[in-house]
Amino acid sequence: MRGLVCALLIAGTGVSAQTVTREEGMAAWERIFAAASHPRCTNCHVGAQEEPMWEGLSYGTGAVHGMGVKADESRIGAESMPCRACHITAAGRDVASPAAPQIDEAWQLAPVELDWLGTDSATLCAMLRDPDRNDGHDIAGLVEHLESSPFVAWGFAPGPGRSKPPGSVEDMARDVALWGAAGSPCE
């Protein structure tokens, strides 16, 4: 099924897997990196320090999430103050800032292994194409994650008054499929 999803995404671009060049793959990667390195994504893709960030979201450089929030080992703050104490689990996600963000799933940080806050393009590229470092996903799995994750959907449409990465979920999924079809080039 995942291979079919990837093939359909590539077909939707008007490019067959046999004709995706390395240059097209690198162009797709540049767009992927532009989105993945946006603060809306990186602020939750933090590592063992267990602190989500507010970096680059009008709070300044190096701004740690307020209220002394720590995700702890659970990645949901269960050991101290759960993310859901402020981040609401609800269907109405198109709410303006400063209202609490809302999605249909319990809020949590990305796994520690997916820490890419401050990571350069080559390092993130190598991480995302390696299932041992990207939570076990092949390219089709990454596409499926992009299309099904409420966190990714919210990140690209966080509501009025909030910055968002360039493009859309659909653009990102299409670019990941193209990047994969080109052999997932990094540099």
Short mmCIF file of N, CA, C and O in Angstrom, two decimals, residues 32-106:
data_model
loop_
_atom_site.label_atom_id
_atom_site.label_comp_id
_atom_site.label_asym_id
_atom_site.label_seq_id
_atom_site.Cartn_x
_atom_site.Cartn_y
_atom_site.Cartn_z
N ILE A 32 11.75 20.68 1.22
CA ILE A 32 11.50 19.90 2.44
C ILE A 32 12.25 20.54 3.61
O ILE A 32 11.68 20.76 4.68
N PHE A 33 13.53 20.85 3.39
CA PHE A 33 14.33 21.43 4.46
C PHE A 33 13.79 22.79 4.88
O PHE A 33 13.77 23.12 6.07
N ALA A 34 13.34 23.58 3.92
CA ALA A 34 12.78 24.91 4.25
C ALA A 34 11.60 24.76 5.21
O ALA A 34 11.43 25.56 6.14
N ALA A 35 10.77 23.75 4.99
CA ALA A 35 9.62 23.53 5.88
C ALA A 35 10.05 22.89 7.19
O ALA A 35 9.68 23.35 8.28
N ALA A 36 10.84 21.82 7.12
CA ALA A 36 11.23 21.07 8.32
C ALA A 36 12.09 21.89 9.27
O ALA A 36 12.08 21.65 10.48
N SER A 37 12.82 22.88 8.74
CA SER A 37 13.67 23.70 9.60
C SER A 37 12.96 24.96 10.10
O SER A 37 13.54 25.75 10.83
N HIS A 38 11.70 25.11 9.73
CA HIS A 38 10.92 26.25 10.23
C HIS A 38 10.66 26.05 11.73
O HIS A 38 10.46 24.92 12.20
N PRO A 39 10.66 27.12 12.50
CA PRO A 39 10.44 27.00 13.95
C PRO A 39 9.17 26.24 14.33
O PRO A 39 9.12 25.59 15.37
N ARG A 40 8.13 26.31 13.52
CA ARG A 40 6.90 25.60 13.85
C ARG A 40 7.18 24.10 13.95
O ARG A 40 6.53 23.39 14.73
N CYS A 41 8.15 23.59 13.20
CA CYS A 41 8.52 22.17 13.25
C CYS A 41 9.62 21.91 14.27
O CYS A 41 9.51 21.00 15.09
N THR A 42 10.69 22.70 14.21
CA THR A 42 11.84 22.43 15.05
C THR A 42 11.57 22.61 16.54
O THR A 42 12.21 21.96 17.36
N ASN A 43 10.63 23.45 16.89
CA ASN A 43 10.38 23.72 18.31
C ASN A 43 9.86 22.49 19.05
O ASN A 43 9.96 22.42 20.28
N CYS A 44 9.30 21.53 18.33
CA CYS A 44 8.85 20.28 18.96
C CYS A 44 9.79 19.12 18.67
O CYS A 44 9.67 18.06 19.27
N HIS A 45 10.70 19.31 17.73
CA HIS A 45 11.69 18.28 17.41
C HIS A 45 12.96 18.57 18.18
O HIS A 45 14.00 18.89 17.63
N VAL A 46 12.84 18.46 19.52
CA VAL A 46 13.95 18.73 20.42
C VAL A 46 14.38 17.41 21.05
O VAL A 46 13.62 16.46 21.11
N GLY A 47 15.59 17.40 21.55
CA GLY A 47 16.17 16.17 22.06
C GLY A 47 16.03 15.96 23.55
O GLY A 47 15.02 16.31 24.16
N ALA A 48 17.09 15.44 24.11
CA ALA A 48 17.08 15.00 25.50
C ALA A 48 16.91 16.14 26.50
O ALA A 48 16.60 15.89 27.66
N GLN A 49 17.08 17.40 26.07
CA GLN A 49 16.88 18.48 27.03
C GLN A 49 15.41 18.58 27.43
O GLN A 49 15.09 19.23 28.40
N GLU A 50 14.52 17.94 26.69
CA GLU A 50 13.11 17.78 27.04
C GLU A 50 12.34 19.09 27.14
O GLU A 50 11.26 19.14 27.71
N GLU A 51 12.89 20.16 26.59
CA GLU A 51 12.22 21.45 26.65
C GLU A 51 11.78 21.88 25.25
O GLU A 51 12.62 22.07 24.39
N PRO A 52 10.49 22.01 25.03
CA PRO A 52 10.07 22.57 23.76
C PRO A 52 10.53 24.02 23.67
O PRO A 52 10.81 24.65 24.69
N MET A 53 10.63 24.51 22.46
CA MET A 53 11.15 25.86 22.24
C MET A 53 10.06 26.78 21.70
O MET A 53 9.06 26.32 21.18
N TRP A 54 10.30 28.07 21.82
CA TRP A 54 9.52 29.10 21.16
C TRP A 54 10.44 29.89 20.24
O TRP A 54 10.19 31.03 19.91
N GLU A 55 11.50 29.25 19.84
CA GLU A 55 12.52 29.86 19.00
C GLU A 55 11.92 30.41 17.71
O GLU A 55 11.20 29.71 17.01
N GLY A 56 12.21 31.66 17.41
CA GLY A 56 11.83 32.23 16.12
C GLY A 56 10.35 32.51 15.92
O GLY A 56 9.93 32.83 14.82
N LEU A 57 9.55 32.38 16.92
CA LEU A 57 8.11 32.61 16.77
C LEU A 57 7.72 33.90 17.47
O LEU A 57 6.85 33.92 18.32
N SER A 58 8.41 34.95 17.16
CA SER A 58 8.25 36.29 17.72
C SER A 58 8.66 36.37 19.19
O SER A 58 8.41 37.36 19.85
N TYR A 59 9.28 35.32 19.70
CA TYR A 59 9.74 35.32 21.08
C TYR A 59 11.24 35.57 21.17
O TYR A 59 11.78 35.73 22.25
N GLY A 60 11.93 35.53 20.03
CA GLY A 60 13.37 35.74 20.01
C GLY A 60 14.15 34.46 19.82
O GLY A 60 13.60 33.37 19.75
N THR A 61 15.45 34.62 19.74
CA THR A 61 16.35 33.50 19.51
C THR A 61 16.59 32.74 20.80
O THR A 61 16.83 33.33 21.84
N GLY A 62 16.56 31.42 20.71
CA GLY A 62 16.86 30.59 21.86
C GLY A 62 15.82 30.64 22.96
O GLY A 62 16.11 30.34 24.11
N ALA A 63 14.60 31.00 22.63
CA ALA A 63 13.55 31.13 23.64
C ALA A 63 12.98 29.76 23.99
O ALA A 63 12.38 29.08 23.17
N VAL A 64 13.19 29.36 25.23
CA VAL A 64 12.64 28.10 25.73
C VAL A 64 11.16 28.33 26.03
O VAL A 64 10.75 29.40 26.47
N HIS A 65 10.34 27.31 25.77
CA HIS A 65 8.91 27.37 26.04
C HIS A 65 8.68 27.92 27.44
O HIS A 65 9.37 27.56 28.38
N GLY A 66 7.71 28.76 27.59
CA GLY A 66 7.41 29.38 28.88
C GLY A 66 6.86 28.42 29.92
O GLY A 66 6.62 27.25 29.65
N MET A 67 6.63 28.92 31.07
CA MET A 67 6.03 28.22 32.20
C MET A 67 6.87 27.06 32.73
O MET A 67 6.36 26.18 33.42
N GLY A 68 8.15 27.01 32.39
CA GLY A 68 9.02 25.94 32.89
C GLY A 68 8.62 24.56 32.40
O GLY A 68 8.87 23.55 33.06
N VAL A 69 8.02 24.49 31.22
CA VAL A 69 7.52 23.22 30.68
C VAL A 69 8.68 22.29 30.35
O VAL A 69 9.68 22.70 29.76
N LYS A 70 8.53 21.04 30.73
CA LYS A 70 9.46 19.97 30.35
C LYS A 70 8.61 18.79 29.88
O LYS A 70 7.59 18.47 30.49
N ALA A 71 9.07 18.14 28.81
CA ALA A 71 8.31 17.00 28.30
C ALA A 71 8.63 15.72 29.07
O ALA A 71 7.88 14.77 29.02
N ASP A 72 9.76 15.71 29.75
CA ASP A 72 10.20 14.55 30.51
C ASP A 72 10.34 13.33 29.58
O ASP A 72 10.26 13.45 28.36
N GLU A 73 10.56 12.16 30.15
CA GLU A 73 10.75 10.96 29.33
C GLU A 73 9.50 10.59 28.55
O GLU A 73 9.57 10.01 27.48
N SER A 74 8.34 10.91 29.06
CA SER A 74 7.09 10.54 28.41
C SER A 74 6.87 11.29 27.10
O SER A 74 6.11 10.87 26.26
N ARG A 75 7.53 12.45 26.94
CA ARG A 75 7.36 13.37 25.82
C ARG A 75 6.01 14.07 25.85
O ARG A 75 5.66 14.80 24.94
N ILE A 76 5.20 13.82 26.89
CA ILE A 76 3.92 14.52 27.03
C ILE A 76 3.85 15.32 28.33
O ILE A 76 2.83 15.91 28.64
N GLY A 77 4.93 15.30 29.11
CA GLY A 77 4.96 16.04 30.36
C GLY A 77 4.23 15.36 31.50
O GLY A 77 3.93 15.99 32.51
N ALA A 78 3.97 14.07 31.36
CA ALA A 78 3.20 13.35 32.39
C ALA A 78 3.87 13.38 33.75
O ALA A 78 3.20 13.30 34.78
N GLU A 79 5.19 13.52 33.77
CA GLU A 79 5.92 13.52 35.03
C GLU A 79 5.87 14.88 35.74
O GLU A 79 6.21 14.97 36.92
N SER A 80 5.46 15.91 35.04
CA SER A 80 5.43 17.24 35.65
C SER A 80 4.12 17.96 35.32
O SER A 80 3.18 17.92 36.08
N MET A 81 4.06 18.60 34.17
CA MET A 81 2.85 19.29 33.73
C MET A 81 2.56 18.82 32.30
O MET A 81 3.30 19.13 31.37
N PRO A 82 1.49 18.06 32.12
CA PRO A 82 1.20 17.54 30.78
C PRO A 82 0.99 18.64 29.74
O PRO A 82 0.44 19.71 30.06
N CYS A 83 1.46 18.39 28.53
CA CYS A 83 1.26 19.35 27.43
C CYS A 83 -0.21 19.76 27.33
O CYS A 83 -0.53 20.90 27.05
N ARG A 84 -1.09 18.78 27.56
CA ARG A 84 -2.53 19.04 27.42
C ARG A 84 -3.08 20.00 28.47
O ARG A 84 -4.23 20.41 28.39
N ALA A 85 -2.26 20.37 29.45
CA ALA A 85 -2.71 21.37 30.43
C ALA A 85 -3.03 22.69 29.72
O ALA A 85 -3.92 23.42 30.14
N CYS A 86 -2.29 22.98 28.66
CA CYS A 86 -2.54 24.21 27.89
C CYS A 86 -2.90 23.92 26.44
O CYS A 86 -3.74 24.61 25.86
N HIS A 87 -2.26 22.93 25.85
CA HIS A 87 -2.52 22.56 24.46
C HIS A 87 -3.74 21.65 24.44
O HIS A 87 -3.69 20.52 24.92
N ILE A 88 -4.80 22.13 23.90
CA ILE A 88 -6.10 21.49 24.01
C ILE A 88 -6.27 20.37 22.98
O ILE A 88 -5.94 20.52 21.82
N THR A 89 -6.80 19.24 23.46
CA THR A 89 -7.15 18.14 22.58
C THR A 89 -8.61 18.35 22.20
O THR A 89 -9.51 18.08 22.98
N ALA A 90 -8.80 18.90 20.99
CA ALA A 90 -10.15 19.23 20.53
C ALA A 90 -10.14 19.37 19.01
O ALA A 90 -9.08 19.51 18.40
N ALA A 91 -11.30 19.34 18.42
CA ALA A 91 -11.42 19.40 16.97
C ALA A 91 -11.27 20.80 16.40
O ALA A 91 -11.00 20.95 15.22
N GLY A 92 -11.41 21.85 17.19
CA GLY A 92 -11.42 23.21 16.66
C GLY A 92 -10.05 23.82 16.54
O GLY A 92 -9.70 24.70 17.30
N ARG A 93 -9.24 23.36 15.59
CA ARG A 93 -7.85 23.79 15.60
C ARG A 93 -7.59 25.15 14.95
O ARG A 93 -6.52 25.68 15.08
N ASP A 94 -8.53 25.74 14.27
CA ASP A 94 -8.29 27.00 13.59
C ASP A 94 -8.59 28.18 14.52
O ASP A 94 -9.43 29.02 14.23
N VAL A 95 -7.91 28.22 15.65
CA VAL A 95 -8.11 29.29 16.62
C VAL A 95 -6.95 30.26 16.56
O VAL A 95 -5.81 29.88 16.34
N ALA A 96 -7.25 31.52 16.74
CA ALA A 96 -6.23 32.57 16.64
C ALA A 96 -5.35 32.60 17.87
O ALA A 96 -5.78 32.28 18.98
N SER A 97 -4.11 33.01 17.66
CA SER A 97 -3.19 33.24 18.76
C SER A 97 -3.69 34.46 19.54
O SER A 97 -4.22 35.38 18.93
N PRO A 98 -3.64 34.48 20.82
CA PRO A 98 -2.89 33.64 21.74
C PRO A 98 -3.69 32.48 22.34
O PRO A 98 -3.24 31.89 23.31
N ALA A 99 -4.83 32.14 21.79
CA ALA A 99 -5.58 30.99 22.31
C ALA A 99 -4.72 29.73 22.20
O ALA A 99 -3.87 29.61 21.32
N ALA A 100 -4.95 28.80 23.10
CA ALA A 100 -4.16 27.56 23.10
C ALA A 100 -4.37 26.78 21.80
O ALA A 100 -5.49 26.67 21.31
N PRO A 101 -3.29 26.25 21.23
CA PRO A 101 -3.41 25.42 20.03
C PRO A 101 -4.27 24.19 20.31
O PRO A 101 -4.27 23.67 21.42
N GLN A 102 -4.98 23.73 19.28
CA GLN A 102 -5.88 22.59 19.42
C GLN A 102 -5.70 21.61 18.27
O GLN A 102 -5.63 22.02 17.11
N ILE A 103 -5.63 20.32 18.59
CA ILE A 103 -5.70 19.25 17.59
C ILE A 103 -6.51 18.10 18.17
O ILE A 103 -6.82 18.09 19.35
N ASP A 104 -6.81 17.12 17.32
CA ASP A 104 -7.63 15.98 17.73
C ASP A 104 -6.83 14.86 18.39
O ASP A 104 -7.28 13.73 18.42
N GLU A 105 -5.66 15.16 18.89
CA GLU A 105 -4.81 14.14 19.51
C GLU A 105 -4.10 14.77 20.70
O GLU A 105 -3.90 15.98 20.75
N ALA A 106 -3.70 13.95 21.66
CA ALA A 106 -2.99 14.47 22.83
C ALA A 106 -1.64 15.05 22.39
O ALA A 106 -0.90 14.42 21.64
#
